[in-house]
Tab-separated table of C-alpha atoms in Angstrom:
chain	number	residue	atom	x	y	z
A	25	MET	CA	-9.619	14.849	70.237
A	26	ARG	CA	-12.336	16.884	68.596
A	27	GLU	CA	-13.062	20.453	69.579
A	28	LEU	CA	-16.165	21.388	71.535
A	29	ARG	CA	-18.920	22.352	69.154
A	30	ILE	CA	-21.144	25.198	70.257
A	31	ARG	CA	-23.990	23.876	68.088
A	32	MET	CA	-23.902	20.502	69.811
A	33	LEU	CA	-23.825	22.081	73.277
A	34	ALA	CA	-26.702	24.396	72.303
A	35	GLY	CA	-28.647	21.400	70.999
A	36	VAL	CA	-28.150	19.530	74.276
A	37	PHE	CA	-29.212	22.654	76.168
A	38	ILE	CA	-32.368	23.150	74.087
A	39	VAL	CA	-33.450	19.493	74.114
A	40	ALA	CA	-32.892	19.240	77.870
A	41	GLY	CA	-34.755	22.520	78.374
A	42	VAL	CA	-37.787	21.454	76.363
A	43	LEU	CA	-37.935	18.058	78.058
A	44	SER	CA	-37.512	19.646	81.471
A	45	TRP	CA	-40.221	22.215	80.784
A	46	ALA	CA	-42.632	19.481	79.637
A	47	GLY	CA	-41.683	17.313	82.596
A	48	ALA	CA	-42.231	20.203	85.002
A	49	ARG	CA	-45.690	20.867	83.559
A	50	LEU	CA	-46.600	17.190	83.843
A	51	TRP	CA	-45.140	16.811	87.321
A	52	ASN	CA	-46.941	19.952	88.529
A	53	ALA	CA	-50.244	18.629	87.178
A	54	VAL	CA	-49.791	15.334	89.029
A	55	GLY	CA	-48.284	16.601	92.291
A	56	THR	CA	-45.796	19.053	93.668
A	57	LEU	CA	-42.817	20.088	91.578
A	58	PRO	CA	-39.392	19.180	93.054
A	59	SER	CA	-37.426	22.227	94.095
A	60	VAL	CA	-34.334	23.635	92.438
A	61	PRO	CA	-31.541	23.275	95.006
A	62	LEU	CA	-29.627	26.341	96.110
A	63	ALA	CA	-26.429	24.309	95.715
A	64	ALA	CA	-26.919	23.893	91.939
A	65	PRO	CA	-25.596	27.311	90.857
A	66	ILE	CA	-22.903	27.206	93.545
A	67	VAL	CA	-21.528	23.841	92.391
A	68	LEU	CA	-21.613	24.872	88.725
A	69	ALA	CA	-19.829	28.133	89.554
A	70	LEU	CA	-17.147	26.236	91.495
A	71	ILE	CA	-16.580	23.912	88.535
A	72	ALA	CA	-16.257	26.952	86.253
A	73	VAL	CA	-13.701	28.501	88.613
A	74	VAL	CA	-11.637	25.278	88.721
A	75	ILE	CA	-11.612	24.993	84.924
A	76	LEU	CA	-10.752	28.668	84.511
A	77	ALA	CA	-7.939	28.459	87.093
A	78	THR	CA	-6.539	25.407	85.313
A	79	ALA	CA	-6.632	27.214	81.970
A	80	ILE	CA	-4.930	30.299	83.360
A	81	SER	CA	-2.247	28.192	85.044
A	82	ILE	CA	-1.508	26.215	81.878
A	83	ARG	CA	-1.473	29.389	79.785
A	84	ALA	CA	1.017	31.048	82.141
A	85	ARG	CA	3.279	27.984	82.122
A	86	LEU	CA	3.191	27.771	78.324
A	87	LYS	CA	3.976	31.485	78.039
A	88	ALA	CA	6.941	31.099	80.399
A	89	GLN	CA	8.201	28.178	78.306
A	90	ARG	CA	7.889	30.159	75.069
A	91	GLU	CA	9.822	33.052	76.608
A	92	ARG	CA	12.469	30.558	77.800
A	93	ARG	CA	12.446	31.778	81.385
A	94	PRO	CA	14.860	29.845	83.591
A	95	GLU	CA	12.239	29.244	86.310
A	96	ALA	CA	9.623	28.028	83.807
A	97	LYS	CA	7.901	24.783	84.707
A	98	GLY	CA	6.990	22.585	81.792
A	99	VAL	CA	3.470	21.481	80.984
A	100	ASP	CA	3.035	17.738	81.153
A	101	PRO	CA	1.153	16.717	77.984
A	102	LEU	CA	-0.799	14.046	79.869
A	103	MET	CA	-1.915	16.584	82.475
A	104	ALA	CA	-2.998	18.983	79.726
A	105	ALA	CA	-4.902	16.195	77.977
A	106	ARG	CA	-6.648	15.271	81.224
A	107	ALA	CA	-7.572	18.918	81.784
A	108	VAL	CA	-9.079	19.135	78.293
A	109	VAL	CA	-11.051	15.917	78.821
A	110	PHE	CA	-12.321	17.265	82.155
A	111	GLY	CA	-13.318	20.495	80.397
A	112	HIS	CA	-15.152	18.610	77.638
A	113	ALA	CA	-17.048	16.433	80.107
A	114	SER	CA	-17.883	19.415	82.289
A	115	ALA	CA	-19.163	21.407	79.309
A	116	LEU	CA	-21.441	18.573	78.202
A	117	VAL	CA	-22.827	18.038	81.695
A	118	ALA	CA	-23.203	21.791	82.207
A	119	ALA	CA	-25.177	22.101	78.947
A	120	LEU	CA	-27.470	19.295	80.077
A	121	VAL	CA	-27.927	20.621	83.621
A	122	ALA	CA	-28.330	24.236	82.494
A	123	GLY	CA	-30.954	23.151	79.975
A	124	MET	CA	-32.763	21.165	82.632
A	125	TYR	CA	-32.820	24.090	85.061
A	126	GLY	CA	-33.612	26.495	82.231
A	127	GLY	CA	-36.710	24.512	81.267
A	128	THR	CA	-37.812	24.334	84.882
A	129	GLY	CA	-37.143	28.055	85.265
A	130	VAL	CA	-39.255	28.891	82.222
A	131	PHE	CA	-42.084	26.839	83.701
A	132	LEU	CA	-41.684	28.647	87.039
A	133	LEU	CA	-42.005	32.037	85.315
A	134	GLU	CA	-45.759	31.407	85.118
A	135	SER	CA	-46.093	31.626	88.903
A	136	LEU	CA	-43.709	34.339	90.076
A	137	ASP	CA	-46.381	35.716	92.411
A	138	ILE	CA	-45.747	32.765	94.765
A	139	PRO	CA	-42.594	33.568	96.812
A	140	ALA	CA	-41.311	29.972	96.907
A	141	ARG	CA	-41.679	29.595	93.143
A	142	ARG	CA	-40.007	32.970	92.585
A	143	ASP	CA	-36.999	31.817	94.641
A	144	GLN	CA	-36.864	28.579	92.656
A	145	ALA	CA	-36.961	30.539	89.388
A	146	ILE	CA	-34.056	32.696	90.603
A	147	TYR	CA	-32.013	29.600	91.557
A	148	ALA	CA	-32.778	28.097	88.153
A	149	GLY	CA	-31.697	31.295	86.390
A	150	PHE	CA	-28.416	31.422	88.302
A	151	SER	CA	-27.878	27.736	87.483
A	152	VAL	CA	-28.226	28.496	83.782
A	153	LEU	CA	-25.747	31.383	84.060
A	154	ALA	CA	-23.266	29.226	85.994
A	155	GLY	CA	-23.661	26.457	83.396
A	156	ILE	CA	-22.842	28.934	80.641
A	157	GLY	CA	-19.796	29.941	82.708
A	158	VAL	CA	-18.642	26.303	82.814
A	159	ILE	CA	-19.021	26.027	79.046
A	160	ALA	CA	-17.109	29.277	78.456
A	161	ALA	CA	-14.295	28.183	80.796
A	162	ALA	CA	-14.077	24.784	79.078
A	163	ILE	CA	-13.827	26.415	75.648
A	164	PHE	CA	-11.105	28.745	76.952
A	165	LEU	CA	-9.202	25.776	78.408
A	166	GLU	CA	-9.460	23.978	75.093
A	167	ARG	CA	-8.073	27.003	73.238
A	168	VAL	CA	-5.190	27.298	75.699
A	169	CYS	CA	-4.226	23.631	75.259
A	170	LYS	CA	-4.521	23.639	71.479
A	171	LEU	CA	-1.363	22.627	69.665
A	172	PRO	CA	-0.033	24.839	66.897
A	173	GLU	CA	-0.630	23.624	63.363
A	174	ASP	CA	1.962	21.249	62.009
A	175	ASP	CA	1.460	20.801	58.257
A	176	GLU	CA	4.227	18.203	57.943
A	177	HIS	CA	2.539	15.677	60.243
A	178	ASN	CA	-1.109	16.549	59.683
A	179	GLY	CA	-2.171	16.125	56.099
A	180	ALA	CA	-5.465	17.905	56.693
A	181	GLY	CA	-3.831	20.936	58.294
A	182	THR	CA	-6.046	20.852	61.361
A	183	ALA	CA	-4.741	21.790	64.759
A	184	PRO	CA	-5.167	18.858	67.138
A	185	THR	CA	-5.927	19.500	70.777
A	186	VAL	CA	-3.512	18.163	73.380
């Protein structure tokens, strides 16, 4: 499995942001702009917490295994692979959603004097921050689950992810 690439996630974020900003301008010219839900930053933050908790749990179990503690529980490779796949998918979706809310938030910055729009801009800003948190947690999870380099089996010398 390939590692998460920050450039690709940033590209998704920027493209989604530009399209969202343009869509918000168009939608506002035609009618009323849909609101940014209060649940958006909350859900993204919960996903970040789940990914971070998974990473910390796996890291602690791997550390206990390395130290050969008698009570150490092993890490199932399939579970670790599923966690990494969940982290990858979450990071991609978070980049897309954060870009979408970021573009809408930038559009809403033009009308901060209207209380409802100011609240929507705040929700959009928190959504972007929570999306960045999901991406950071997914990258941390990926680093935790990364296998050590094995030059005998990997001709290229790259470290595959579990």
